[in-house]
Amino acid sequence: MKQGQSTPLAAVAMALALSCGGCATTANNPKDPFESFNRAMFAVNEGIDVVVKPVAQGYDAAAPLPVKVIIGNFFGNIWDGWTAVNNLLQGKPEQAVSDVGRVLINSTVGIGGAFDVASEMGLAKHSEEFGQTLGRWGVPDGPYFYWPIIGPRTTRDTLGWGVDILYDPVARIDRVPLRNSLLGTRIIDMRASLLPTDKVVEEAAFDKYSYIRDAYLQHRRSEIYDGNPPRLRPEE
């Protein structure tokens, strides 16, 4: 996962989930007991995207690739610090040390995170957040929700998102114009990164809502188990 902060957390999770080819869609998923509410919120987000998507398309077309890479690297470097904390909480100290090294290298040699020098030096990029940490320690998913703005979440990941927000340095900037400019840039950059998936989803999904939900749940399970989830029991 690329960066995953606050609102972009949902965008990143969805971007990866939507790239999960072949994910089954189920009209009545037992993990989605509030489907009527969630479909209504999904429609709200679709309405919001009528405004956000054209802005993201304009940004994607106008901004040179190096600029987009620098913006992504900058926000990704911020997220690496929180990834280190969560890797430590999950009992993965080697990855946590690697993440700290990434922040130190990219914040200095990489000029404030603009350049991902650490990856060139062999320090792999990870992405962890508090919802994954809770899942790692056995906290169950709980019901699925589709929230306005932040998108798909399980109950556990909604709680985790709240903790992520408390960490997010950008959301805690006191200077309101600067904070809002950075948050807006991050949202547009993340929405632009989702543009290639839009056509895929539209063509692959008879029911877009179900497709996104099932792909999200499948992908989140994979993330919690670092890509190697145990076999599901029949009741799951």
Coordinates of N, CA and C in Angstrom, one line a residue:
M1 N 0.8 -1.2 0.0 CA 0.0 0.0 0.0 C 0.9 1.2 0.0
K2 N 0.4 2.2 -0.7 CA 1.1 3.5 -0.7 C 0.8 4.2 0.6
Q3 N 0.9 5.5 0.6 CA 0.5 6.1 1.9 C -0.9 5.9 2.2
G4 N -1.3 6.0 3.5 CA -2.6 5.7 3.9 C -3.1 6.6 5.0
Q5 N -3.1 7.8 4.9 CA -3.4 8.7 6.0 C -4.8 9.1 5.9
S6 N -5.5 9.3 7.1 CA -6.8 9.9 7.2 C -7.7 9.5 6.0
T7 N -8.2 10.6 5.3 CA -9.1 10.3 4.2 C -8.4 9.5 3.1
P8 N -7.1 9.8 2.8 CA -6.5 8.9 1.8 C -6.3 7.5 2.2
L9 N -6.4 7.2 3.5 CA -6.4 5.8 3.9 C -7.4 5.0 3.2
A10 N -8.6 5.5 3.2 CA -9.7 4.8 2.5 C -9.4 4.7 1.0
A11 N -8.9 5.8 0.4 CA -8.6 5.8 -1.0 C -7.5 4.7 -1.3
V12 N -6.5 4.6 -0.5 CA -5.5 3.6 -0.8 C -6.0 2.2 -0.7
A13 N -6.7 2.0 0.4 CA -7.3 0.7 0.6 C -8.2 0.3 -0.5
M14 N -9.0 1.2 -1.0 CA -9.9 0.9 -2.1 C -9.1 0.7 -3.4
A15 N -8.0 1.5 -3.6 CA -7.2 1.3 -4.8 C -6.7 -0.1 -4.9
L16 N -6.2 -0.6 -3.8 CA -5.6 -1.9 -3.8 C -6.7 -3.0 -3.9
A17 N -7.8 -2.7 -3.2 CA -8.9 -3.7 -3.2 C -9.5 -3.8 -4.6
L18 N -9.6 -2.7 -5.3 CA -10.2 -2.7 -6.6 C -9.3 -3.4 -7.6
S19 N -8.0 -3.4 -7.3 CA -7.1 -4.1 -8.3 C -7.1 -5.6 -8.0
C20 N -7.9 -6.1 -7.1 CA -8.0 -7.5 -6.7 C -8.8 -8.2 -7.8
G21 N -8.2 -8.6 -8.9 CA -8.9 -9.2 -9.9 C -9.5 -10.5 -9.5
G22 N -10.7 -10.8 -10.0 CA -11.4 -12.1 -9.8 C -12.0 -12.2 -8.4
C23 N -12.1 -11.1 -7.7 CA -12.8 -11.2 -6.4 C -14.3 -11.4 -6.6
A24 N -14.8 -12.3 -5.9 CA -16.2 -12.7 -6.0 C -17.1 -11.6 -5.4
T25 N -18.3 -11.4 -6.0 CA -19.2 -10.4 -5.5 C -20.5 -11.2 -5.0
T26 N -20.9 -10.8 -3.8 CA -22.1 -11.5 -3.2 C -23.1 -10.5 -2.8
A27 N -24.3 -10.6 -3.4 CA -25.3 -9.6 -3.2 C -25.7 -9.5 -1.7
N28 N -25.8 -10.6 -1.0 CA -26.1 -10.6 0.4 C -25.0 -11.1 1.3
N29 N -24.0 -10.3 1.6 CA -22.9 -10.7 2.4 C -23.2 -10.6 3.8
P30 N -23.0 -11.7 4.6 CA -23.4 -11.7 6.0 C -22.6 -10.6 6.8
K31 N -21.5 -10.2 6.3 CA -20.7 -9.2 7.0 C -21.3 -7.8 6.8
D32 N -22.3 -7.7 6.0 CA -22.9 -6.4 5.7 C -24.4 -6.3 6.1
P33 N -24.6 -6.3 7.4 CA -26.0 -6.3 7.9 C -26.7 -5.0 7.7
F34 N -26.0 -3.9 7.5 CA -26.6 -2.6 7.3 C -26.5 -2.1 5.9
E35 N -26.7 -3.1 5.0 CA -26.5 -2.8 3.5 C -27.3 -1.6 3.0
S36 N -28.6 -1.5 3.5 CA -29.4 -0.4 3.0 C -28.8 1.0 3.3
F37 N -28.3 1.1 4.6 CA -27.6 2.3 5.0 C -26.3 2.5 4.1
N38 N -25.6 1.4 4.0 CA -24.3 1.5 3.3 C -24.5 1.9 1.8
R39 N -25.5 1.4 1.2 CA -25.8 1.7 -0.2 C -26.1 3.2 -0.3
A40 N -26.9 3.7 0.6 CA -27.2 5.1 0.6 C -26.0 6.0 0.8
M41 N -25.0 5.6 1.6 CA -23.8 6.3 1.8 C -22.9 6.2 0.6
F42 N -23.0 5.0 -0.1 CA -22.2 4.8 -1.3 C -22.7 5.8 -2.4
A43 N -24.0 6.0 -2.4 CA -24.6 6.9 -3.4 C -24.1 8.4 -3.1
V44 N -24.0 8.7 -1.8 CA -23.6 10.0 -1.4 C -22.1 10.2 -1.9
N45 N -21.3 9.2 -1.7 CA -19.9 9.3 -2.1 C -19.8 9.4 -3.7
E46 N -20.7 8.7 -4.3 CA -20.7 8.8 -5.8 C -21.0 10.2 -6.2
G47 N -21.9 10.9 -5.5 CA -22.3 12.2 -5.7 C -21.1 13.2 -5.5
I48 N -20.4 13.0 -4.4 CA -19.2 13.8 -4.1 C -18.2 13.6 -5.2
D49 N -18.1 12.4 -5.7 CA -17.0 12.1 -6.7 C -17.3 12.8 -8.0
V50 N -18.5 13.2 -8.2 CA -18.9 14.0 -9.4 C -18.1 15.3 -9.4
V51 N -17.7 15.8 -8.3 CA -16.9 17.0 -8.1 C -15.5 16.7 -8.1
V52 N -15.1 15.7 -7.2 CA -13.7 15.4 -7.0 C -13.0 14.8 -8.2
K53 N -13.7 13.9 -8.9 CA -13.1 13.2 -10.0 C -12.6 14.1 -11.1
P54 N -13.3 15.1 -11.6 CA -12.8 16.0 -12.6 C -11.6 16.8 -12.1
V55 N -11.6 17.2 -10.9 CA -10.4 17.9 -10.4 C -9.2 17.0 -10.4
A56 N -9.4 15.7 -10.0 CA -8.3 14.7 -10.0 C -7.8 14.5 -11.5
Q57 N -8.8 14.4 -12.4 CA -8.4 14.2 -13.8 C -7.6 15.4 -14.3
G58 N -8.0 16.6 -13.9 CA -7.3 17.8 -14.3 C -5.9 17.8 -13.8
Y59 N -5.7 17.4 -12.5 CA -4.4 17.4 -11.8 C -3.6 16.3 -12.5
D60 N -4.2 15.2 -12.8 CA -3.4 14.1 -13.4 C -2.9 14.4 -14.8
A61 N -3.7 15.2 -15.5 CA -3.3 15.6 -16.9 C -2.3 16.8 -16.9
A62 N -2.4 17.7 -15.9 CA -1.6 18.9 -15.9 C -0.3 18.7 -15.2
A63 N -0.3 17.9 -14.1 CA 1.0 17.8 -13.3 C 2.0 16.9 -14.0
P64 N 3.2 17.3 -14.1 CA 4.2 16.4 -14.7 C 4.5 15.2 -13.8
L65 N 4.8 14.1 -14.4 CA 5.0 12.9 -13.6 C 6.0 13.1 -12.4
P66 N 7.1 13.8 -12.6 CA 8.0 14.0 -11.5 C 7.4 14.7 -10.3
V67 N 6.5 15.6 -10.6 CA 5.8 16.4 -9.5 C 4.9 15.4 -8.8
K68 N 4.1 14.6 -9.5 CA 3.2 13.6 -8.9 C 4.0 12.6 -8.0
V69 N 5.2 12.2 -8.5 CA 6.0 11.3 -7.7 C 6.5 11.9 -6.4
I70 N 6.9 13.2 -6.5 CA 7.4 13.9 -5.3 C 6.3 14.1 -4.3
I71 N 5.1 14.4 -4.8 CA 3.9 14.6 -3.9 C 3.6 13.3 -3.2
G72 N 3.6 12.2 -3.9 CA 3.3 10.9 -3.4 C 4.4 10.5 -2.4
N73 N 5.6 10.7 -2.7 CA 6.7 10.4 -1.8 C 6.6 11.2 -0.5
F74 N 6.3 12.5 -0.6 CA 6.2 13.3 0.6 C 5.2 12.8 1.6
F75 N 4.0 12.5 1.1 CA 3.0 12.0 2.0 C 3.3 10.6 2.5
G76 N 3.9 9.8 1.6 CA 4.3 8.4 2.0 C 5.3 8.4 3.1
N77 N 6.2 9.4 3.0 CA 7.2 9.5 4.1 C 6.6 9.8 5.4
I78 N 5.6 10.6 5.4 CA 4.9 10.9 6.7 C 4.2 9.6 7.2
W79 N 3.7 8.8 6.3 CA 3.0 7.6 6.8 C 4.0 6.6 7.3
D80 N 5.2 6.6 6.8 CA 6.2 5.6 7.2 C 6.4 5.6 8.7
G81 N 6.4 6.8 9.3 CA 6.5 6.9 10.8 C 5.5 6.1 11.5
W82 N 4.2 6.2 11.1 CA 3.1 5.5 11.7 C 3.2 4.0 11.4
T83 N 3.7 3.7 10.2 CA 3.9 2.3 9.9 C 4.9 1.6 10.8
A84 N 5.9 2.4 11.2 CA 6.9 1.8 12.1 C 6.3 1.5 13.4
V85 N 5.5 2.4 13.9 CA 4.8 2.2 15.2 C 3.9 1.0 15.2
N86 N 3.2 0.8 14.1 CA 2.3 -0.3 14.0 C 3.0 -1.6 13.8
N87 N 4.1 -1.6 13.1 CA 4.9 -2.8 12.9 C 5.4 -3.2 14.3
L88 N 5.8 -2.3 15.1 CA 6.3 -2.6 16.4 C 5.2 -3.2 17.3
L89 N 4.0 -2.5 17.2 CA 2.9 -3.0 18.0 C 2.4 -4.4 17.5
Q90 N 2.7 -4.8 16.3 CA 2.3 -6.1 15.8 C 3.4 -7.1 16.0
G91 N 4.5 -6.7 16.7 CA 5.5 -7.7 17.0 C 6.5 -8.0 15.8
K92 N 6.7 -6.9 15.0 CA 7.6 -7.1 13.8 C 8.7 -6.0 13.9
P93 N 9.6 -6.2 14.9 CA 10.6 -5.2 15.2 C 11.5 -4.9 14.0
E94 N 11.9 -6.0 13.2 CA 12.8 -5.7 12.1 C 12.2 -4.8 11.1
Q95 N 10.9 -5.0 10.8 CA 10.2 -4.1 9.8 C 10.1 -2.7 10.4
A96 N 9.9 -2.6 11.7 CA 9.8 -1.3 12.4 C 11.1 -0.5 12.3
V97 N 12.2 -1.2 12.5 CA 13.5 -0.6 12.4 C 13.7 -0.1 11.0
S98 N 13.4 -0.9 10.0 CA 13.5 -0.6 8.6 C 12.7 0.7 8.3
D99 N 11.5 0.7 8.8 CA 10.6 1.9 8.6 C 11.2 3.2 9.2
V100 N 11.7 3.1 10.4 CA 12.4 4.2 11.0 C 13.6 4.7 10.1
G101 N 14.3 3.7 9.6 CA 15.4 4.0 8.7 C 15.0 4.7 7.5
R102 N 13.8 4.3 6.9 CA 13.3 5.0 5.8 C 13.0 6.4 6.0
V103 N 12.3 6.7 7.2 CA 12.0 8.1 7.5 C 13.2 8.9 7.7
L104 N 14.2 8.4 8.4 CA 15.5 9.2 8.6 C 16.2 9.5 7.3
I105 N 16.3 8.5 6.4 CA 17.0 8.7 5.2 C 16.2 9.6 4.2
N106 N 14.9 9.3 4.1 CA 14.1 10.1 3.1 C 13.9 11.5 3.6
S107 N 13.9 11.7 4.9 CA 13.7 13.1 5.4 C 14.9 13.9 5.3
T108 N 16.1 13.3 5.2 CA 17.3 14.0 5.1 C 17.9 14.0 3.7
V109 N 18.4 12.8 3.3 CA 19.0 12.7 2.0 C 17.9 12.9 0.9
G110 N 16.7 12.5 1.2 CA 15.6 12.6 0.3 C 14.9 13.9 0.3
I111 N 15.4 14.9 1.0 CA 14.9 16.3 1.0 C 13.5 16.3 1.5
G112 N 13.3 16.0 2.7 CA 11.9 16.1 3.3 C 11.0 15.0 2.8
G113 N 11.5 14.0 2.3 CA 10.6 12.9 1.7 C 10.2 13.1 0.3
A114 N 10.8 14.1 -0.4 CA 10.4 14.3 -1.8 C 10.9 13.2 -2.7
F115 N 12.1 12.6 -2.3 CA 12.7 11.5 -3.0 C 12.8 10.2 -2.2
D116 N 12.4 9.1 -2.7 CA 12.5 7.8 -2.0 C 13.8 7.2 -2.1
V117 N 14.8 7.8 -1.5 CA 16.2 7.3 -1.5 C 16.3 5.9 -0.8
A118 N 15.5 5.8 0.3 CA 15.6 4.5 1.1 C 15.2 3.3 0.2
S119 N 14.3 3.4 -0.7 CA 14.0 2.2 -1.5 C 15.1 1.9 -2.4
E120 N 15.8 2.9 -2.9 CA 17.0 2.7 -3.8 C 18.1 2.0 -3.0
M121 N 18.1 2.2 -1.6 CA 19.1 1.6 -0.8 C 18.7 0.2 -0.3
G122 N 17.5 -0.2 -0.7 CA 17.1 -1.6 -0.3 C 16.2 -1.7 0.8
L123 N 15.7 -0.6 1.4 CA 14.8 -0.6 2.5 C 13.3 -0.6 1.9
A124 N 12.7 -1.8 2.0 CA 11.4 -1.9 1.4 C 10.3 -1.1 2.1
K125 N 9.4 -0.6 1.3 CA 8.3 0.2 1.9 C 7.2 -0.7 2.4
H126 N 6.8 -0.5 3.6 CA 5.6 -1.2 4.1 C 4.5 -0.2 4.4
S127 N 3.3 -0.6 4.7 CA 2.2 0.3 5.1 C 1.4 -0.5 6.1
E128 N 1.3 0.0 7.3 CA 0.5 -0.5 8.3 C -0.3 0.6 9.0
E129 N -1.5 0.3 9.5 CA -2.2 1.3 10.3 C -2.9 0.5 11.4
F130 N -3.6 1.3 12.3 CA -4.0 0.7 13.5 C -5.1 -0.3 13.4
G131 N -5.9 -0.2 12.3 CA -6.9 -1.3 12.0 C -6.2 -2.6 11.8
Q132 N -5.1 -2.6 11.1 CA -4.4 -3.8 10.8 C -3.8 -4.4 12.1
T133 N -3.3 -3.4 13.0 CA -2.7 -3.9 14.2 C -3.8 -4.5 15.1
L134 N -5.0 -4.0 15.2 CA -6.1 -4.6 15.9 C -6.4 -6.0 15.4
G135 N -6.5 -6.1 14.1 CA -6.8 -7.3 13.4 C -5.7 -8.4 13.7
R136 N -4.4 -7.9 13.7 CA -3.3 -8.8 14.0 C -3.4 -9.4 15.4
W137 N -4.0 -8.7 16.3 CA -4.2 -9.2 17.7 C -5.5 -9.8 18.0
G138 N -6.2 -10.1 16.9 CA -7.4 -10.9 17.0 C -8.7 -10.2 17.2
V139 N -8.7 -8.8 17.1 CA -10.0 -8.1 17.1 C -10.8 -8.4 15.9
P140 N -12.0 -8.9 16.0 CA -12.8 -9.2 14.9 C -13.2 -8.1 14.0
D141 N -13.6 -8.3 12.8 CA -13.9 -7.3 11.8 C -15.1 -6.5 12.3
G142 N -16.2 -7.2 12.8 CA -17.4 -6.5 13.1 C -18.1 -6.2 11.8
P143 N -19.3 -5.6 11.8 CA -20.1 -5.3 10.6 C -19.3 -4.3 9.7
Y144 N -19.6 -4.5 8.4 CA -19.0 -3.6 7.4 C -19.9 -2.3 7.3
F145 N -19.2 -1.2 7.1 CA -19.8 0.1 6.8 C -19.2 0.8 5.6
Y146 N -20.0 1.5 4.9 CA -19.5 2.4 3.9 C -19.8 3.8 4.3
W147 N -18.8 4.6 4.7 CA -18.9 5.9 5.3 C -18.8 7.0 4.2
P148 N -19.5 8.1 4.4 CA -19.2 9.2 3.6 C -17.8 9.7 3.6
I149 N -17.2 10.1 2.6 CA -15.8 10.6 2.5 C -14.8 9.5 2.6
I150 N -14.8 8.8 3.8 CA -13.7 7.9 4.0 C -13.9 6.5 3.4
G151 N -15.1 6.2 2.9 CA -15.3 5.0 2.2 C -15.5 3.7 3.0
P152 N -15.1 2.6 2.4 CA -15.4 1.3 3.1 C -14.5 1.0 4.3
R153 N -15.2 0.5 5.4 CA -14.5 0.2 6.6 C -15.3 -1.0 7.3
T154 N -14.6 -1.8 8.0 CA -15.2 -2.7 8.9 C -15.4 -1.9 10.2
T155 N -16.1 -2.4 11.2 CA -16.2 -1.7 12.5 C -14.8 -1.5 13.1
R156 N -14.1 -2.6 13.1 CA -12.7 -2.5 13.6 C -11.9 -1.5 12.9
D157 N -12.0 -1.4 11.6 CA -11.1 -0.5 10.9 C -11.6 1.0 11.0
T158 N -12.9 1.1 11.4 CA -13.4 2.5 11.6 C -12.8 3.0 12.9
L159 N -12.7 2.1 13.9 CA -12.0 2.5 15.2 C -10.5 2.8 14.9
G160 N -9.9 1.9 14.1 CA -8.5 2.1 13.8 C -8.3 3.4 13.0
W161 N -9.2 3.8 12.2 CA -9.1 5.0 11.4 C -9.1 6.2 12.4
G162 N -9.9 6.1 13.4 CA -10.0 7.2 14.4 C -8.6 7.4 15.1
V163 N -7.9 6.3 15.4 CA -6.6 6.4 16.0 C -5.6 6.9 15.0
D164 N -5.7 6.5 13.7 CA -4.8 7.0 12.7 C -4.9 8.5 12.6
I165 N -6.1 9.0 12.7 CA -6.4 10.5 12.6 C -5.6 11.2 13.7
L166 N -5.6 10.6 14.9 CA -4.9 11.2 16.0 C -3.4 11.3 15.7
Y167 N -2.8 10.4 15.0 CA -1.4 10.4 14.6 C -1.1 11.4 13.5
D168 N -2.0 11.5 12.5 CA -1.7 12.2 11.3 C -1.2 13.6 11.5
P169 N 0.1 13.9 11.2 CA 0.7 15.2 11.5 C 0.0 16.3 10.6
V170 N -0.4 15.9 9.4 CA -1.0 16.9 8.5 C -2.3 17.4 9.1
A171 N -3.1 16.5 9.7 CA -4.4 16.9 10.2 C -4.3 17.8 11.5
R172 N -3.1 17.7 12.1 CA -2.9 18.5 13.3 C -2.1 19.8 13.2
I173 N -1.9 20.2 11.9 CA -1.2 21.5 11.7 C -2.2 22.6 12.1
D174 N -1.6 23.5 12.9 CA -2.4 24.6 13.5 C -2.8 25.6 12.5
R175 N -2.0 25.9 11.5 CA -2.3 26.9 10.5 C -3.3 26.4 9.5
V176 N -4.5 26.8 9.6 CA -5.6 26.3 8.9 C -5.4 26.3 7.4
P177 N -5.0 27.4 6.8 CA -4.8 27.4 5.3 C -3.8 26.4 4.8
L178 N -2.7 26.3 5.6 CA -1.7 25.3 5.2 C -2.2 23.9 5.4
R179 N -2.9 23.6 6.5 CA -3.4 22.3 6.7 C -4.4 21.9 5.7
N180 N -5.3 22.8 5.3 CA -6.4 22.5 4.3 C -5.8 22.3 2.9
S181 N -4.7 23.1 2.6 CA -4.1 23.0 1.3 C -3.4 21.6 1.2
L182 N -2.7 21.2 2.3 CA -2.1 19.9 2.3 C -3.1 18.7 2.2
L183 N -4.1 18.8 3.0 CA -5.2 17.8 3.0 C -5.8 17.7 1.6
G184 N -6.1 18.9 1.0 CA -6.7 18.9 -0.3 C -5.8 18.3 -1.4
T185 N -4.5 18.6 -1.3 CA -3.6 18.1 -2.3 C -3.5 16.6 -2.1
R186 N -3.5 16.1 -0.9 CA -3.3 14.7 -0.6 C -4.6 13.9 -1.2
I187 N -5.7 14.5 -0.9 CA -7.0 13.8 -1.4 C -7.0 13.8 -2.9
I188 N -6.7 14.9 -3.6 CA -6.7 14.9 -5.1 C -5.6 14.0 -5.6
D189 N -4.4 13.9 -5.0 CA -3.4 13.1 -5.5 C -3.8 11.6 -5.4
M190 N -4.4 11.3 -4.2 CA -4.9 9.9 -4.1 C -6.0 9.5 -5.0
R191 N -7.0 10.5 -5.2 CA -8.1 10.2 -6.2 C -7.5 10.0 -7.6
A192 N -6.5 10.8 -7.9 CA -5.9 10.6 -9.2 C -5.2 9.3 -9.4
S193 N -4.7 8.7 -8.3 CA -4.1 7.4 -8.4 C -5.1 6.3 -8.6
L194 N -6.4 6.6 -8.3 CA -7.5 5.6 -8.5 C -8.1 5.7 -9.9
L195 N -7.7 6.7 -10.7 CA -8.4 6.8 -12.0 C -8.2 5.6 -12.9
P196 N -7.1 4.9 -12.9 CA -7.0 3.8 -13.8 C -7.9 2.6 -13.4
T197 N -8.3 2.6 -12.1 CA -9.2 1.5 -11.7 C -10.7 1.7 -12.1
D198 N -11.0 3.0 -12.3 CA -12.4 3.3 -12.6 C -13.0 2.5 -13.7
K199 N -12.4 2.5 -14.8 CA -12.9 1.8 -16.0 C -13.0 0.3 -15.7
V200 N -12.0 -0.2 -15.0 CA -11.9 -1.7 -14.7 C -13.1 -2.1 -13.9
V201 N -13.4 -1.3 -12.9 CA -14.6 -1.6 -12.0 C -15.9 -1.5 -12.7
E202 N -16.0 -0.4 -13.5 CA -17.3 -0.2 -14.3 C -17.5 -1.4 -15.2
E203 N -16.5 -1.9 -15.8 CA -16.6 -3.0 -16.8 C -16.8 -4.4 -16.1
A204 N -16.2 -4.5 -15.0 CA -16.1 -5.8 -14.3 C -17.3 -6.1 -13.4
A205 N -17.9 -5.0 -12.9 CA -18.9 -5.2 -11.8 C -20.3 -4.9 -12.3
F206 N -21.2 -5.9 -12.2 CA -22.6 -5.7 -12.5 C -23.2 -4.8 -11.3
D207 N -22.8 -5.1 -10.1 CA -23.2 -4.3 -9.0 C -21.9 -3.7 -8.4
K208 N -21.7 -2.4 -8.7 CA -20.4 -1.8 -8.2 C -20.3 -1.8 -6.7
Y209 N -21.4 -1.5 -6.0 CA -21.3 -1.5 -4.5 C -20.8 -2.9 -4.0
S210 N -21.4 -4.0 -4.4 CA -21.0 -5.3 -4.0 C -19.6 -5.6 -4.3
Y211 N -19.2 -5.2 -5.5 CA -17.8 -5.5 -6.0 C -16.8 -4.8 -5.1
I212 N -17.0 -3.6 -4.8 CA -16.1 -2.8 -3.9 C -16.1 -3.4 -2.5
R213 N -17.3 -3.7 -2.0 CA -17.4 -4.3 -0.6 C -16.6 -5.6 -0.5
D214 N -16.9 -6.5 -1.4 CA -16.3 -7.8 -1.3 C -14.8 -7.8 -1.6
A215 N -14.4 -6.9 -2.5 CA -12.9 -6.8 -2.8 C -12.2 -6.2 -1.6
Y216 N -12.9 -5.2 -1.0 CA -12.3 -4.5 0.2 C -12.1 -5.5 1.3
L217 N -13.1 -6.3 1.6 CA -13.0 -7.3 2.8 C -12.0 -8.3 2.5
Q218 N -11.9 -8.8 1.3 CA -10.9 -9.8 0.9 C -9.5 -9.2 1.0
H219 N -9.3 -8.0 0.5 CA -8.0 -7.4 0.6 C -7.6 -7.1 2.0
R220 N -8.5 -6.6 2.8 CA -8.1 -6.3 4.2 C -7.7 -7.5 5.0
R221 N -8.4 -8.6 4.7 CA -8.0 -9.9 5.3 C -6.5 -10.3 4.9
S222 N -6.2 -10.1 3.6 CA -4.9 -10.4 3.1 C -3.9 -9.5 3.8
E223 N -4.2 -8.2 4.0 CA -3.3 -7.2 4.6 C -2.9 -7.6 6.0
I224 N -4.0 -8.0 6.8 CA -3.8 -8.3 8.2 C -2.8 -9.5 8.4
Y225 N -2.9 -10.5 7.4 CA -2.0 -11.6 7.5 C -0.8 -11.5 6.5
D226 N -0.5 -10.3 6.2 CA 0.7 -10.0 5.4 C 0.7 -10.8 4.1
G227 N -0.4 -10.9 3.5 CA -0.5 -11.6 2.2 C -0.7 -13.1 2.2
N228 N -0.8 -13.7 3.4 CA -0.9 -15.1 3.6 C -2.0 -15.5 4.6
P229 N -3.2 -15.1 4.3 CA -4.3 -15.4 5.2 C -4.6 -16.9 5.3
P230 N -5.0 -17.3 6.5 CA -5.4 -18.8 6.7 C -6.7 -19.0 5.9
R231 N -6.9 -20.3 5.6 CA -8.1 -20.7 4.9 C -9.4 -20.3 5.7
L232 N -10.4 -19.8 5.1 CA -11.6 -19.4 5.7 C -12.4 -20.6 6.1
R233 N -13.0 -20.6 7.3 CA -13.9 -21.7 7.8 C -15.2 -21.5 7.0
P234 N -16.0 -22.6 6.9 CA -17.3 -22.5 6.1 C -18.2 -21.4 6.6
E235 N -18.2 -21.2 8.0 CA -19.1 -20.2 8.5 C -18.7 -18.7 8.3
E236 N -17.4 -18.5 7.8 CA -16.9 -17.2 7.5 C -17.2 -16.8 6.0

